[in-house]
Amino acid sequence: MNAESGNPPAETWPHQVIIGLEVHVQLKTASKLFCRCSTEFGAPPNTQVCPVCLGLPGALPVLNRRAVELAVQTGLALNCEIPPLTKWDRKQYFYPDLPKGYQISQFDLPICADGFVDIPDPAPDRDGQTRRIQLVRAHLEEDAGKSIHDETAGTSDTRIDLNRCGTPLLEIVSQPDLRSAAEARVFLTELKLLLTHLGVSDCEMQEGSLRVDANVNLHLEVDDKVVATPICEIKNMNSFRAVERAIEYEVRRQYVDWEDTGATIETRSKQTRGWDDGKQTTFLQREKEESADYRYFPDPDLLPVRLPRELVEKLRAELGELPAETRSRLQNQYGLKIYDADVIVNQGPELIAYFERAAEVSGAATRTSAWIQQDVLRTLNERGLQIGQLAVSADHLGELLERVEAGQLDTSRGRDVFQYMLDYATDVDGAVEALGIKVVDSGELTSLCQTLIDNNPAIVEQIRGGKVQAIGSLIGQAKKQNPNANPQQVREILLQLIG
Amino acid sequence: MSLPLDSAAELLRLQASGDLTAVEIAQAALSRIADTEASVRAFTCRADPLRVLEQAEQIDQDRQAGKPLGALAGVPVALKDVICTDDMPTSCSSQMLDGYQSPYQATVVDRLRAAGALIVGKTNLDEFAMGASTETSAVGASRNPWDVSRTPGGSSGGTAAAVAAMNCPLGVGSDTGGSIRQPAAFCGLTGLKPTYGRVSRYGLVAFASSLDQIGPLAWDIEDCGLLLSTLAGHDPLDSTSLAEPVPAWQEALGSRDVRRMRIGLLIDALDAKGLDPELRSAVLAAADVFRSLGATIVNLSLSHSRYWVPTYYVIAPCEASSNLSRYEGAHYGFRAEPAAADVRRDGPLMATYCQSREQGFGAEVKRRIMVGTYALSTGYYDAYYLQALKVRRLIRNDFDTAFGSVDLVLGPVTPTPAFRFGEKTNDPLQMYLCDLFTVGANLAGIPALALPGGVTDEGLPIGFQLQAPPLQEGRLLQAAAAFQATTEHHRRRPQT
C-alpha cells in the first residue's frame, strides 16, 4: 500500500481527524500597518514602498490606528476577549522578503484572546445543528513581501516585490477542534462571511487577502488506546475547496503512512507539506523540521496600546448585526426557512437590506424571498451587477409583489412587469401601462373560454375523459389571445364550462 | 585664527551686526577643515564646498532681503555619520554601509536645514556607534586635537574631534551609553544627552532603540542649548518621540541661579576603583564651585549603580543584534561573493548572508550581535534580557528616589582622561568599563551633561557630569551656565 497513492485501505481502525487552522487575513485599511504606503492590490513591483516598510537604516514604525480598530471589531465578532493592554514583539528570522530581518508581530499579549465561531454542522446526519469551534487567539502583524521564483531564460532567480511588505494581517488561530475536511471548509466560509460582512477584509484567497495553513493529524483507537499520528502542517492551498481536498488527501495519506511506518506524534516531529493542486497531493517541503527560534522580544520602537473599555464598547456598538444574528432574525421576524435565510444572509448586508425593505412594502416575506433568490439573484449574476446597481429598487419590487400577492397580477405577468422595469427603469404602474396589462372582466373572459372550447373539441374530450392536464394548452392559447388573461381564472372558467 | 569658529553665538552676533557674512564663515570652516583633517581625521565625508557656499550665499541674500532667518543661520555644524542625509552618504563608519546613499534625511537634518545650519560634513564614529574611541571605525580612528596620539573618545569621537579642532562650533552626535558625553569630556567640550524621546530618532541608524538619543556637542553650554533647541521636539514619525512641548531654554541659560538647588554628589562613583585621582579631584572641585554659588551639596548613593554596566551590556547588544539584522547584503550595502564551498554547504542565500555579514561587520559589532542573539534566545531570554529589563527598572527607581530629594546629580563622567590608541583594544571589557559612569542615564532615560572641569597635569581635558530628572534639561542648562560664568575650563583650547 503506497501512502502517496491516496487509495483508502481495505480495513480501518476507528479514528478521529484533528484539524487546527491558522488563517491570515489582510485587513482592508487604506495604508500599511506601520507606514502610510497604500495597500492597493496589483501595483507594479516595489512602487508602494517607503523607508519604513523597506527597512532602510534609520526608519521607524508608526502604528495605523484603523488596523487596531478593525482587529478589535473582528475579535468582538469572534467572541474574543479584548485585553486592556496589547503590545508589539519582534519575530526574528532572515529571508529576502523580510527586509528588517524581523517581523513586527504579537507574542504574548495578543489583541484578541480565546473566542469561538459557531458553524452549521456539515455532517450528513446533523442538518440544522451547529458546532462550536474554539479559537486560541487573533493577533496583528505586518505581512512580508512576495518572492516570485522566475525560471525563465534558464536561470533560477527569485524576484522580491516588497509592495505587500507591511500590510496589516490578522492571524486567527483555531483550537484543534475541527473534525473533518468539510468542517474546515465550512469554518472558512463562515469566517469569510463574517469578515466581509464587517468590511474588515475581502478574504479572497486568489488575491492573497486570506491565507490558510492547516495542521492535521489523526487520533486512532488501537486496542483501546489512542495513538496520535505526527502532525502535518499543510500550506499553499489557494481556495476553500483546495483546503477541503488537501485535508481529505492528508487524512488518507496519514492513515496509510501510519500503517506502513507506525510513526506517531511522539516518534516523529511536525512536518510541513505543500498542497500540489495539479497532482492533488501533498508533498514534503522540509526534510528536517528545524524548530526556528524567533527570539521574540518587545519592540522598543513602539509603545504598548491601551484598549480602554469605552473604546471597545464604542467599537462594539459600531459592529451592527452579525450574520448569525441576522439569520435567526430573518427566520423569526419574517418566517423564512433556514435555507432561505442562509441564502439571503450569504449575499451580504446590501442584499439583506434590500430583502427587508421589499418584504416590508409587499407584506409578503416568503414570496419576496423566493423572488430574490430566483429573479433578483439570477439577474445580478447574468448582468454582473451588485444589488445597489439593480434598476428595480426594493420599494418597487415590494409594490410589484404586493399586487401579485393580492392576485392583481399573476406570477408570469408579474415577471413580465419585473423584466420591463429592469429594462426600462420604470415604476410598477409605468410598466403595467406600457405592457397594456388590464384586468380582464369576467364576461370577456367567459366568452374567450367559450371560443376556445368550441375550437378545441379534441382537447375538451380529453379533459372530460379525465386528462385534466390537457387544460394547460387551452390556458396557453388563452394567454396568446389575451396576455392579460389570468391563467388561474381561465382555468376555473374553462372547467366550469366544460363541466 | 581670526574668525571665531568656536562659538555659534558669536558667529550669529557677528552676522547680525553685519561684521561677518555666512559665506566668509563657510570659507573659513572649509579652509580650517582642509588644514586640520590630515592630522585629526574627524570626517568620513566632507560636504561639497560648492554646495556649502551656495547655502551660505542664500543665507546672506535672505538676510539682505530682510527675510526671516533660522536660529542657526550660517553656523557650521558637523553631523555624526550615523544620521541619514540625502546629499551625503551615511556609512556608520562600517564596510557594511560604505557608500550607502539614503533616499531620505533624518528629522534632525530637516530641522538643522530649516534653521539655516551649514552642514560641513559627516563625522567618524566607532562602527555602528559601538565603541568608546573610534578605533572600531572601518576607516580608521579619529585623533584627539589635544594630543593626536590619543583617542577623542567614542562613539561620537569624530564629532568631538571636529569641534575641538575648531572646524565648526557645533557638532551633532548620538549617545547610547555615553557616546556624546565621553568624547565631550576627552575633548574639553560640553556635550548633552537629552531625555529619551526629546529628540527624534527618525533617520538615526539604530544601535539600541531604547537607549539611543541624538544630542549637541559644543564648547559651552550656551551653544549647546542653542543647538538642542533646534534638534528637540515631537516627531510624528518616531513613536517614541515625546509630545512634551520644548521649553524656552534661553531663560534657563540666562538664569544661572543655583542658590535653591540641592545637588547630590555620587560618592560611590567617586570611590570607584578605576577612577583617576585627578578626575576625582576635578569633580570635588566642581562641587566646591556649586557650593560657592549657593547650591547645597549632599552625598548621594544610587544603590544599583554596580549593575549599570552589566545591565547595559545585555540590553544594548540584544537590541543591536535585532536592529542590525537588516544588513545582510540583500537589499542595500555591502554584499559579498561567497566562496563556492560555502555555497555548496549552505546554499546560495545563506552563504551570501553569512559572508556579507562576516566581511561587512568589524569584530566589535559581530561580538555584540552574538552576545545579543544569545541573550534573546530561547532558554536564555528570561535569565538575561528579561532580567536586565527588571534591573533597569530598579536603576530608574534609584534616580526617581534621588530626585525626590535633590535637583541634580553630580559625578564623574569618565574613569580616565583620553587614553592612547591601542591601550584598551586588547580587552573588550576594558573598553566597556569606559562607560561606567555614563550608561545609567541611558538606562533611566534621563538627561545628562558632560562639561569641562579642568585639565590633567599632562594638559588633557577633564570632564564631569550633571544628571537631571526626565525633561529637566533646563535645570542642567541653568546649573552649567552658572558654573561656566565663574570658571574658565570651557575656554581652554588645544594648542594648534
Coordinates of C-alpha atoms in Angstrom, one line a residue, chain B residues 8-450:
Chain B
A8 CA 28.0 79.7 17.4
A9 CA 26.6 82.5 19.5
E10 CA 29.5 84.8 18.3
L11 CA 29.0 83.9 14.7
L12 CA 25.3 84.7 14.9
R13 CA 26.0 88.0 16.6
L14 CA 28.7 89.0 14.1
Q15 CA 26.4 88.2 11.2
A16 CA 23.6 90.2 12.8
S17 CA 25.8 93.2 13.3
G18 CA 27.0 92.9 9.7
D19 CA 30.6 92.2 10.6
L20 CA 30.6 88.8 9.1
T21 CA 28.8 87.0 6.2
A22 CA 27.8 83.4 6.1
V23 CA 30.0 83.0 3.0
E24 CA 33.0 84.2 5.0
I25 CA 32.1 81.7 7.7
A26 CA 31.7 78.9 5.3
Q27 CA 35.0 79.7 3.6
A28 CA 36.8 79.8 7.0
A29 CA 35.3 76.5 8.1
L30 CA 36.1 74.7 4.8
S31 CA 39.6 76.1 4.9
R32 CA 40.1 75.1 8.5
I33 CA 38.9 71.6 7.8
A34 CA 41.4 71.3 4.9
D35 CA 44.2 72.4 7.3
T36 CA 43.4 70.0 10.1
E37 CA 41.8 67.0 8.5
A38 CA 45.1 65.2 7.7
S39 CA 46.0 65.0 11.3
V40 CA 42.7 64.9 13.0
R41 CA 40.7 62.7 10.6
A42 CA 37.4 63.8 12.0
F43 CA 35.3 63.2 8.9
T44 CA 34.1 60.2 6.9
C45 CA 32.7 62.6 4.3
R46 CA 33.2 66.3 3.8
A47 CA 30.4 68.3 2.2
D48 CA 30.9 69.5 -1.3
P49 CA 32.4 73.0 -0.8
L50 CA 30.3 74.5 -3.6
R51 CA 27.1 73.4 -2.0
V52 CA 28.1 74.8 1.3
L53 CA 29.0 78.1 -0.2
E54 CA 25.7 78.1 -2.2
Q55 CA 23.8 77.6 1.0
A56 CA 25.8 80.3 2.8
E57 CA 25.2 82.7 -0.2
Q58 CA 21.5 82.1 0.1
I59 CA 21.5 83.0 3.8
D60 CA 23.4 86.2 3.1
Q61 CA 20.9 87.1 0.4
D62 CA 18.0 86.3 2.7
R63 CA 19.5 88.5 5.4
Q64 CA 19.9 91.4 2.9
A65 CA 16.3 91.0 1.8
G66 CA 15.1 91.1 5.4
K67 CA 13.7 87.6 5.2
P68 CA 13.4 85.7 8.5
L69 CA 16.4 83.5 9.2
G70 CA 16.7 80.3 11.2
A71 CA 18.2 80.1 14.6
L72 CA 21.5 78.6 13.3
A73 CA 21.8 80.6 10.1
G74 CA 25.3 80.5 8.8
V75 CA 26.7 78.3 11.6
P76 CA 28.8 75.3 10.5
V77 CA 27.8 72.0 12.0
A78 CA 29.3 68.6 11.9
L79 CA 27.0 65.6 11.8
K80 CA 27.8 62.1 13.1
D81 CA 27.8 59.7 10.2
V82 CA 25.1 57.6 11.8
I83 CA 22.4 60.2 10.9
C84 CA 20.9 59.9 7.5
T85 CA 21.4 62.7 4.9
D86 CA 20.1 62.6 1.4
D87 CA 23.0 64.6 -0.1
M88 CA 25.9 62.8 1.5
P89 CA 26.5 59.1 2.1
T90 CA 25.7 57.5 5.5
S91 CA 28.3 54.9 6.3
C92 CA 28.1 54.4 10.1
S93 CA 31.9 54.0 9.7
S94 CA 31.2 50.5 8.5
Q95 CA 32.2 48.5 5.5
M96 CA 28.6 47.3 5.5
L97 CA 27.3 50.7 4.5
D98 CA 30.3 52.0 2.7
G99 CA 28.9 54.4 0.1
Y100 CA 25.3 53.9 1.1
Q101 CA 23.2 56.8 0.0
S102 CA 20.0 57.2 2.0
P103 CA 17.0 58.3 -0.1
Y104 CA 15.7 60.3 2.8
Q105 CA 17.1 62.5 5.5
A106 CA 16.7 62.4 9.3
T107 CA 14.2 64.6 11.0
V108 CA 17.0 66.4 12.9
V109 CA 18.6 67.1 9.5
D110 CA 15.3 68.7 8.3
R111 CA 15.4 70.9 11.4
L112 CA 19.1 71.8 11.0
R113 CA 18.5 72.8 7.4
A114 CA 15.4 74.8 8.3
A115 CA 17.4 76.6 10.9
G116 CA 20.0 77.5 8.3
A117 CA 22.8 75.5 9.6
L118 CA 25.7 74.8 7.3
I119 CA 26.4 71.0 7.5
V120 CA 30.1 70.8 6.7
G121 CA 30.4 67.0 6.7
K122 CA 29.6 63.6 8.3
T123 CA 32.0 62.7 11.1
N124 CA 33.7 59.5 12.0
L125 CA 32.5 57.1 14.7
D126 CA 33.1 53.7 16.2
E127 CA 31.4 51.3 13.8
F128 CA 27.6 51.4 14.2
A129 CA 28.2 53.5 17.3
M130 CA 29.7 50.6 19.2
G131 CA 32.8 51.7 21.0
A132 CA 34.4 54.5 23.0
S133 CA 37.4 55.6 20.9
T134 CA 36.6 55.4 17.2
E135 CA 39.1 52.6 17.0
T136 CA 36.5 50.3 15.6
S137 CA 35.8 52.6 12.7
A138 CA 36.2 50.8 9.3
V139 CA 38.1 53.9 8.0
G140 CA 40.4 54.2 11.0
A141 CA 40.3 56.2 14.2
S142 CA 40.0 59.9 14.6
R143 CA 42.5 61.8 16.7
N144 CA 42.2 63.9 19.7
P145 CA 43.2 67.5 18.8
W146 CA 44.6 68.0 22.3
D147 CA 47.1 65.1 21.7
V148 CA 47.0 63.3 18.4
S149 CA 48.4 60.1 19.9
R150 CA 45.2 59.8 21.9
T151 CA 41.6 58.9 21.1
P152 CA 39.0 61.6 21.0
G153 CA 36.7 59.1 22.7
G154 CA 33.6 57.5 21.1
S155 CA 31.5 56.7 19.6
S156 CA 30.9 60.3 18.6
G157 CA 34.7 60.7 18.5
G158 CA 34.8 62.3 15.0
T159 CA 32.2 64.9 16.0
A160 CA 34.1 65.8 19.1
A161 CA 37.4 66.0 17.2
A162 CA 35.8 68.3 14.5
V163 CA 34.6 70.7 17.1
A164 CA 37.8 70.5 19.2
A165 CA 39.9 71.1 16.1
M166 CA 37.8 74.2 15.6
N167 CA 36.4 73.1 12.2
C168 CA 32.9 74.2 13.4
P169 CA 31.5 75.4 16.7
L170 CA 28.7 72.8 16.8
G171 CA 28.5 69.0 16.5
V172 CA 25.6 66.6 16.5
G173 CA 26.3 63.2 18.0
S174 CA 24.4 60.3 19.4
D175 CA 24.6 58.8 22.9
T176 CA 23.6 55.2 23.7
G177 CA 25.8 54.6 26.7
G178 CA 27.9 57.7 26.9
S179 CA 28.8 58.3 23.2
I180 CA 28.3 62.1 23.4
R181 CA 29.4 62.7 26.9
Q182 CA 32.6 60.7 26.9
P183 CA 34.1 62.3 23.8
A184 CA 33.0 65.7 25.1
A185 CA 35.0 65.0 28.3
F186 CA 38.0 63.7 26.3
C187 CA 38.0 66.8 24.1
G188 CA 37.2 69.5 26.6
L189 CA 33.7 70.1 25.3
T190 CA 30.2 70.4 26.7
G191 CA 28.0 67.5 25.5
L192 CA 24.4 66.8 26.3
K193 CA 22.3 63.6 26.1
P194 CA 18.7 64.7 26.2
T195 CA 15.8 63.0 27.9
Y196 CA 14.9 59.8 25.9
G197 CA 12.3 60.9 23.4
R198 CA 13.2 64.5 23.5
V199 CA 14.9 64.4 20.1
S200 CA 13.5 62.4 17.2
R201 CA 15.3 59.2 16.2
Y202 CA 13.8 59.1 12.8
G203 CA 16.8 58.8 10.5
L204 CA 19.2 57.8 13.2
V205 CA 20.6 54.5 12.3
A206 CA 19.5 52.4 15.2
F207 CA 22.0 50.8 17.6
A208 CA 19.9 50.2 20.7
S209 CA 16.5 51.6 20.2
S210 CA 15.5 52.2 23.8
L211 CA 18.8 53.8 24.7
D212 CA 19.8 55.9 21.6
Q213 CA 19.4 59.7 21.7
I214 CA 20.8 62.4 19.4
G215 CA 22.4 65.4 21.1
P216 CA 24.6 68.5 20.9
L217 CA 28.4 69.0 21.4
A218 CA 29.9 72.5 21.6
W219 CA 32.5 74.4 23.7
D220 CA 30.0 75.9 26.1
I221 CA 26.5 75.4 27.4
E222 CA 25.1 78.4 25.6
D223 CA 25.9 76.9 22.2
C224 CA 24.7 73.5 23.4
G225 CA 21.4 74.9 24.4
L226 CA 21.1 76.7 21.1
L227 CA 21.6 73.5 19.1
L228 CA 19.4 71.5 21.4
S229 CA 16.6 73.9 20.9
T230 CA 16.8 73.2 17.1
L231 CA 17.1 69.5 17.5
A232 CA 14.4 68.9 20.1
G233 CA 10.6 68.4 19.6
H234 CA 7.9 65.9 18.9
D235 CA 8.1 64.0 15.7
P236 CA 5.1 62.0 14.4
L237 CA 7.5 59.7 12.5
D238 CA 9.1 58.5 15.8
S239 CA 6.6 56.6 18.0
T240 CA 9.0 57.0 21.0
S241 CA 9.1 60.8 20.5
L242 CA 7.7 62.7 23.4
A243 CA 4.7 65.0 22.9
E244 CA 6.0 67.3 25.6
P245 CA 6.5 70.9 24.4
V246 CA 10.0 72.2 24.2
P247 CA 10.6 74.8 26.9
A248 CA 12.2 78.2 26.1
W249 CA 15.6 77.1 27.3
Q250 CA 17.1 80.6 26.8
E251 CA 15.5 81.5 30.1
A252 CA 17.3 78.7 31.9
L253 CA 20.6 79.7 30.3
G254 CA 20.0 83.3 31.3
S255 CA 19.1 82.5 34.9
R256 CA 22.4 80.9 36.1
D257 CA 21.0 80.6 39.6
V258 CA 21.8 77.6 41.7
R259 CA 21.0 79.1 45.1
R260 CA 18.0 77.0 45.7
M261 CA 19.4 73.8 44.1
R262 CA 20.2 70.7 46.0
I263 CA 22.9 68.7 44.2
G264 CA 23.6 65.1 45.0
L265 CA 27.2 64.1 44.9
L266 CA 27.7 60.5 43.8
I267 CA 30.1 59.3 46.5
D268 CA 30.1 55.6 45.3
A269 CA 31.3 56.8 41.9
L270 CA 33.9 58.9 43.5
D271 CA 35.1 55.9 45.4
A272 CA 35.2 53.7 42.3
K273 CA 38.5 51.8 41.9
G274 CA 39.1 52.7 38.3
L275 CA 38.6 56.5 38.7
D276 CA 41.7 58.5 38.0
P277 CA 42.6 60.7 41.1
E278 CA 42.9 63.8 39.0
L279 CA 39.4 63.3 37.7
R280 CA 38.1 62.7 41.2
S281 CA 39.6 65.9 42.3
A282 CA 38.0 67.8 39.5
V283 CA 34.6 66.5 40.5
L284 CA 35.1 67.6 44.0
A285 CA 36.4 71.0 42.8
A286 CA 33.2 71.3 40.8
A287 CA 31.2 70.6 43.9
D288 CA 33.0 73.3 45.6
V289 CA 32.2 75.8 42.9
F290 CA 28.5 74.9 43.1
R291 CA 28.7 75.3 46.8
S292 CA 30.3 78.7 46.5
L293 CA 27.4 79.7 44.2
G294 CA 24.9 78.9 46.8
A295 CA 23.9 75.3 46.0
T296 CA 23.5 72.7 48.7
I297 CA 25.7 69.6 48.1
V298 CA 24.6 66.4 49.7
N299 CA 26.1 62.9 49.5
L300 CA 24.2 60.5 47.3
S301 CA 24.2 56.8 46.7
L302 CA 22.4 55.0 44.0
S303 CA 22.1 51.5 45.3
H304 CA 22.1 49.6 42.0
S305 CA 24.9 51.5 40.3
R306 CA 27.2 48.5 40.3
Y307 CA 24.6 46.8 37.9
W308 CA 24.7 49.7 35.4
V309 CA 27.3 48.2 33.1
P310 CA 26.1 44.6 33.2
T311 CA 22.5 45.7 32.5
Y312 CA 23.6 47.9 29.7
Y313 CA 25.8 45.3 28.2
V314 CA 22.8 42.9 28.0
I315 CA 20.1 45.3 26.8
A316 CA 22.2 47.2 24.2
P317 CA 23.6 44.1 22.4
C318 CA 20.2 42.5 22.4
E319 CA 18.6 45.4 20.7
A320 CA 21.6 45.9 18.4
S321 CA 21.5 42.3 17.3
S322 CA 18.0 42.8 16.1
N323 CA 18.5 46.3 14.6
L324 CA 21.5 45.0 12.6
S325 CA 19.6 42.0 11.2
R326 CA 18.6 44.1 8.2
Y327 CA 22.3 44.3 7.0
E328 CA 22.5 41.0 5.1
G329 CA 23.7 42.1 1.7
A330 CA 20.3 41.6 0.1
H331 CA 18.7 45.0 -0.2
Y332 CA 21.5 47.6 0.2
G333 CA 25.0 47.9 1.4
F334 CA 27.9 45.5 1.1
R335 CA 27.3 42.2 -0.5
A336 CA 30.0 39.5 -0.5
E337 CA 30.5 37.0 -3.2
P338 CA 30.5 33.7 -1.3
A339 CA 33.1 31.0 -1.9
A340 CA 31.9 28.0 -3.9
A341 CA 32.5 25.7 -0.9
D342 CA 30.2 27.9 1.3
V343 CA 27.5 27.9 -1.4
R344 CA 27.6 24.1 -1.6
R345 CA 27.4 23.7 2.1
D346 CA 24.8 26.4 3.0
G347 CA 23.0 27.2 -0.3
P348 CA 23.5 30.5 -2.1
L349 CA 21.2 32.5 0.1
M350 CA 22.6 31.6 3.4
A351 CA 26.2 31.7 2.1
T352 CA 25.6 35.3 0.8
Y353 CA 24.1 36.4 4.1
C354 CA 26.8 34.9 6.2
Q355 CA 29.7 36.1 4.1
S356 CA 28.3 39.6 3.7
R357 CA 27.9 39.9 7.4
E358 CA 31.2 38.2 8.2
Q359 CA 33.1 40.6 5.9
G360 CA 31.0 43.6 6.2
F361 CA 31.0 43.9 10.0
G362 CA 34.0 44.5 12.2
A363 CA 34.9 42.4 15.3
E364 CA 33.2 44.5 17.9
V365 CA 29.9 44.7 16.0
K366 CA 30.0 40.9 15.5
R367 CA 30.8 40.4 19.1
R368 CA 27.8 42.4 20.2
I369 CA 25.5 40.8 17.7
M370 CA 26.5 37.4 19.0
V371 CA 26.0 38.4 22.7
G372 CA 22.7 39.9 21.9
T373 CA 21.4 36.9 19.8
Y374 CA 22.5 34.6 22.6
A375 CA 20.8 36.6 25.3
L376 CA 17.5 36.7 23.4
S377 CA 17.4 33.1 22.5
T378 CA 15.0 30.5 23.9
G379 CA 16.3 29.3 27.3
Y380 CA 18.3 32.4 27.9
Y381 CA 15.8 35.2 27.4
D382 CA 14.5 35.1 30.9
A383 CA 17.8 34.9 32.6
Y384 CA 19.4 37.7 30.6
Y385 CA 17.2 40.1 28.7
L386 CA 14.1 39.9 30.8
Q387 CA 16.2 40.1 34.0
A388 CA 18.1 43.1 32.6
L389 CA 14.8 44.9 31.9
K390 CA 13.8 44.3 35.5
V391 CA 17.1 45.6 36.9
R392 CA 16.7 48.6 34.5
R393 CA 13.5 49.4 36.3
L394 CA 15.4 49.4 39.6
I395 CA 18.1 51.6 38.2
R396 CA 15.4 54.1 37.1
N397 CA 13.8 53.9 40.5
D398 CA 17.1 54.8 42.2
F399 CA 17.1 58.0 40.2
D400 CA 13.4 58.8 40.8
T401 CA 14.0 58.4 44.5
A402 CA 17.1 60.5 44.4
F403 CA 15.4 63.3 42.6
G404 CA 12.8 63.3 45.3
S405 CA 15.4 64.9 47.5
V406 CA 17.9 66.5 45.1
D407 CA 17.5 68.6 41.9
L408 CA 20.6 67.4 40.2
V409 CA 23.2 64.6 40.5
L410 CA 26.9 65.4 40.2
G411 CA 29.6 63.0 39.5
P412 CA 32.4 61.9 37.2
V413 CA 31.8 61.2 33.5
T414 CA 34.8 59.0 32.6
P415 CA 37.1 57.0 34.7
T416 CA 40.2 58.3 32.9
P417 CA 41.2 61.2 30.6
A418 CA 41.7 60.4 26.9
F419 CA 43.7 57.2 26.6
R420 CA 46.2 56.3 23.9
F421 CA 45.4 54.3 20.8
G422 CA 45.7 50.6 21.4
E423 CA 45.5 50.9 25.2
K424 CA 42.1 49.3 25.6
T425 CA 41.7 47.4 22.4
N426 CA 43.1 44.1 23.7
D427 CA 40.3 43.5 26.2
P428 CA 36.7 44.4 25.1
L429 CA 35.7 44.6 28.8
Q430 CA 38.3 47.3 29.5
M431 CA 36.7 49.3 26.8
Y432 CA 33.2 48.7 28.2
L433 CA 34.3 50.0 31.5
C434 CA 34.8 53.4 30.0
D435 CA 31.0 53.6 30.2
L436 CA 31.0 53.0 33.9
F437 CA 29.5 56.4 34.8
T438 CA 27.5 57.2 31.7
V439 CA 25.2 54.2 31.0
G440 CA 23.0 55.0 34.0
A441 CA 21.4 58.0 32.3
N442 CA 20.6 56.0 29.2
L443 CA 19.1 53.1 31.2
A444 CA 17.0 55.6 33.1
G445 CA 16.1 57.8 30.1
I446 CA 17.2 60.9 32.0
P447 CA 19.1 63.9 30.5
A448 CA 22.8 64.1 31.3
L449 CA 25.5 66.7 30.6
A450 CA 29.3 66.4 30.4

